[in-house]
XYZ file of C-alpha atoms in Angstrom:
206
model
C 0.004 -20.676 -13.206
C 2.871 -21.812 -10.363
C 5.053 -23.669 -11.814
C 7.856 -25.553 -9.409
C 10.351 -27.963 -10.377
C 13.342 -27.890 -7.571
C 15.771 -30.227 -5.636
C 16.888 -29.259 -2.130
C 18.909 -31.136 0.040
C 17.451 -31.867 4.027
C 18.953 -32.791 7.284
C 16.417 -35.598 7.921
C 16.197 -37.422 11.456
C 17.829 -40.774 9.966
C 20.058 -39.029 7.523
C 20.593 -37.003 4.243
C 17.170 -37.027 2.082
C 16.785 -34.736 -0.915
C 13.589 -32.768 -1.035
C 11.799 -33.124 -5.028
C 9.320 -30.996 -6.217
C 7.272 -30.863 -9.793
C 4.154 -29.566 -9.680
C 1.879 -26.665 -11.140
C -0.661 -25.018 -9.283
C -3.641 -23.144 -10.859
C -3.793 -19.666 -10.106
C -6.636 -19.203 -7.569
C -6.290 -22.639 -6.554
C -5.986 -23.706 -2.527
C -3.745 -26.549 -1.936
C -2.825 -28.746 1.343
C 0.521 -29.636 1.771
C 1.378 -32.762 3.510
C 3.899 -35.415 5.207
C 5.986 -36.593 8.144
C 8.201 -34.843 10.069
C 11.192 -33.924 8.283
C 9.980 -34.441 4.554
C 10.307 -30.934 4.159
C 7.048 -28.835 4.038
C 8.567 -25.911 5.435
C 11.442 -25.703 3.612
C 8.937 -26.194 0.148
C 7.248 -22.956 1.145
C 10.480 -21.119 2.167
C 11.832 -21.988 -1.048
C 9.078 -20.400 -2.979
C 9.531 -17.391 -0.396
C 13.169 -16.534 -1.163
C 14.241 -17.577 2.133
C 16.163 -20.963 1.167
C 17.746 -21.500 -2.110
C 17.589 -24.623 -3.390
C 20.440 -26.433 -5.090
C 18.763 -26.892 -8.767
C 15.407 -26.484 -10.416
C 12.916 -23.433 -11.529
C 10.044 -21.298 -9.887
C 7.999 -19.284 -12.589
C 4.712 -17.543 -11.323
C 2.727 -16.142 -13.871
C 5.444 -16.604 -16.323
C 7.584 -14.386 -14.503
C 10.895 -16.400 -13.256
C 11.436 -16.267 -9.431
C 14.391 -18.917 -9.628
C 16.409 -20.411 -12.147
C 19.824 -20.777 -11.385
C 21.171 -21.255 -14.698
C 19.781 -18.035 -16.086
C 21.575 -16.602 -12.721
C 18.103 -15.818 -12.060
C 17.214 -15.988 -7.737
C 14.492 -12.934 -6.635
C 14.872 -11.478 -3.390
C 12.432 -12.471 -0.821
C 10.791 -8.539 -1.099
C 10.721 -8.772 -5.027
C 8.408 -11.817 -4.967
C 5.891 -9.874 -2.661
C 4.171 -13.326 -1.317
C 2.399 -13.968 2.228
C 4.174 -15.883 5.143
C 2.436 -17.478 8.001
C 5.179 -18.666 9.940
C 4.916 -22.162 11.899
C 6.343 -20.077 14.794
C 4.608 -16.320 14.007
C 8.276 -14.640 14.026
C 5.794 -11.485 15.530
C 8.236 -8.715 16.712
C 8.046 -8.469 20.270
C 7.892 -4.808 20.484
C 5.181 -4.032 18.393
C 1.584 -4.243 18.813
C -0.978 -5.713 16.766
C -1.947 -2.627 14.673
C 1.516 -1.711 14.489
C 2.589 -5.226 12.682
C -0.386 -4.288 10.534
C 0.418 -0.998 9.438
C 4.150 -2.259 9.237
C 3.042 -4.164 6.035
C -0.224 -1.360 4.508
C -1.248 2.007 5.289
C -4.855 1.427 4.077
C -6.841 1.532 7.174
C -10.025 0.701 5.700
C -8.185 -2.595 4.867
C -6.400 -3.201 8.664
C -9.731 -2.615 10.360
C -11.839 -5.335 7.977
C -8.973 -7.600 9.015
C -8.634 -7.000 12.355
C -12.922 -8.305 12.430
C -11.735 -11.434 10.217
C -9.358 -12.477 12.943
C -11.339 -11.059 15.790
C -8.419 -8.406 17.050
C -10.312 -5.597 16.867
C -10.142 -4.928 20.906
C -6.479 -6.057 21.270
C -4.774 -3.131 18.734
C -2.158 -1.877 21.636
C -1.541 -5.204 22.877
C 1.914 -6.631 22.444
C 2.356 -10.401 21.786
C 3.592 -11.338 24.639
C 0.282 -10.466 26.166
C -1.571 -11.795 23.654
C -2.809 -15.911 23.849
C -1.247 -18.505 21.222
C -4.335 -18.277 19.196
C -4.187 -14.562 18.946
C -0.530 -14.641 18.234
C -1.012 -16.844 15.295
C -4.409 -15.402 14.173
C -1.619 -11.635 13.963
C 0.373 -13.745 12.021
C -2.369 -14.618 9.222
C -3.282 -11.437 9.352
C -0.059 -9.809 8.723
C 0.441 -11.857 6.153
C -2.777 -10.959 4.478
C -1.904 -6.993 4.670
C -0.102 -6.889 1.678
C -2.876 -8.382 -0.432
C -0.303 -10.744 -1.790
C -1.136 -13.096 -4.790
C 0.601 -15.914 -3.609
C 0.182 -16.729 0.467
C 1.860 -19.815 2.185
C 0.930 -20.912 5.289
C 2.399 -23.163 7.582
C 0.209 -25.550 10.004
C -1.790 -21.706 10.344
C -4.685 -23.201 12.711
C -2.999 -25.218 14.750
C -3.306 -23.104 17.962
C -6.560 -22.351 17.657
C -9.585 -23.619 19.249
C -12.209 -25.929 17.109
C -15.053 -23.174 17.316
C -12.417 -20.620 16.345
C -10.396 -22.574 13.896
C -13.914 -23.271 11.976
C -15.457 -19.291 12.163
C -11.869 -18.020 10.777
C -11.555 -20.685 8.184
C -15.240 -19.688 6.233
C -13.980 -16.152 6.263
C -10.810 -16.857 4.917
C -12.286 -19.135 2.229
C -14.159 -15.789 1.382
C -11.581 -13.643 1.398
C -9.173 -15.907 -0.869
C -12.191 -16.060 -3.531
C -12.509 -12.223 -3.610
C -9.116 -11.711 -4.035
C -8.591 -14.260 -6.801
C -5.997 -15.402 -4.298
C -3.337 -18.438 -4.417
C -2.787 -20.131 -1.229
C -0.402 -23.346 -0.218
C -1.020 -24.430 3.382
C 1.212 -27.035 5.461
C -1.225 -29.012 7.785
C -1.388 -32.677 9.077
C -5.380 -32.467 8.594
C -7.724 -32.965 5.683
C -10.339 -32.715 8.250
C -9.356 -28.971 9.069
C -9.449 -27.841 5.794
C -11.912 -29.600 4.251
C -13.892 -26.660 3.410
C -11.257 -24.164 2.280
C -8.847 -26.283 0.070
C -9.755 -27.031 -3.556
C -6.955 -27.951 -5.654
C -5.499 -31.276 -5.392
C -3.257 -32.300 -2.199
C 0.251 -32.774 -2.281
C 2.305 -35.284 -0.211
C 5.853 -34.498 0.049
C 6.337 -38.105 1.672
C-alpha cells in the first residue's frame, strides 16, 4: 500500500493555492491523475519522487516511511528507487538511446526487450536531438522502466505520440505493469487515452 497525506504550497496563475493530498493506492494498482493547469499534478508526483519537499504530511510505501517530517524522516530521491517520466524527457543531450539505457541497468537481455516495447531498436546510436518528439518521449518511458522500479510516475507520457502509436505502446505497457506487479500514477488530461491501462480509481487534484 501507498499511503500519502501531504500539504504543499503552489504558485498558481491567480495566486497562492495549497496543494492537499490523502489518498492510498493499492499496490499494483494504475491510477490517472487529473486537473487544470496549475492544480499541481506535477508537483504531486515530484513530491513522491524526492524532488520537492512538501511543507507537512507523510509518504509510507509498503510501510516503509519515505517522508515524515516530524520523525526528521525525508529519503533521498536515489533511496526511494521509483520511475520518472518527465513532462519534458530531461534526456541528456549527449548520450544516445542505449547509452541512457545502460545508464540506469546493465542487463542487456532487459534493454533489448525494451528497446522492441518502445520500438527503438534501430535508433541505439542516435542522440536525441536527432531523434522525433515521439521517440524522445517513448526514451523517456523507457528509461524510466530500466530500473524495474516498483513505483513509476508518469507525467502526460503519451502526449507526443501519434494515435496508432500511443494505442500499440499502451497494450504493451499494460502487460508489462501486470508482470511486474508494478505501481504506476500517470498525469494525463484524457480518460479516453488510458482507458485500457488504468484500473484503480481516478484522482482529481482540482
Amino acid at each position: 500500500m501507498i499511503s500519502i497525506g501531504i500539504e504543499k504550497s503552489l504558485k498558481a496563475y491567480a495566486g497562492q493555492r495549497t496543494l492537499k493530498v490523502d489518498r492510498h493506492f493499492p499496490m499494483g494498482s494504475i491510477t490517472q491523475i487529473y486537473g487544470p493547469s496549475g492544480c499541481g499534478k506535477t508537483t504531486f508526483l515530484k513530491c513522491i519522487a524526492g524532488l520537492v519537499t512538501p511543507e507537512r504530511g507523510s509518504i509510507m510505501v509498503n510501510e516503509q516511511l519515505w517522508f515524515e517530517p516530524l520523525s526528521g524522516i525525508n529519503l533521498p530521491p536515489q533511496k526511494r528507487r521509483v520511475g520518472f517520466v518527465f513532462q519534458d524527457y530531461a534526456l541528456f543531450p549527449n548520450m544516445t538511446v542505449l547509452q541512457h539505457l545502460e545508464y540506469a541497468t546493465n542487463d542487456a537481455a532487459w534493454i533489448n526487450r525494451l528497446l522492441l516495447i518502445g520500438k527503438l531498436e534501430t535508433l541505439t546510436t542516435h542522440k536525441p536531438e536527432y531523434l522525433s518528439g515521439g521517440q524522445q518521449q517513448r526514451l523517456a518511458i523507457l528509461r524510466a522502466l530500466a530500473i524495474k522500479p516498483k513505483l513509476l510516475l508518469m507525467d502526460e507520457p503519451f502526449s507526443a505520440l501519434d494515435p496508432e502509436m500511443k494505442t500499440a505502446l499502451i497494450q504493451e505497457l499494460k502487460a508489462l505493469f501486470d508482470e511486474l506487479e508494478m505501481t504506476v500514477l500517470i498525469v494525463s488530461h484524457s480518460g479516453e487515452e488510458l482507458a485500457g491501462l488504468v484500473d484503480g480509481e481516478s484522482l482529481n487534484l482540482d
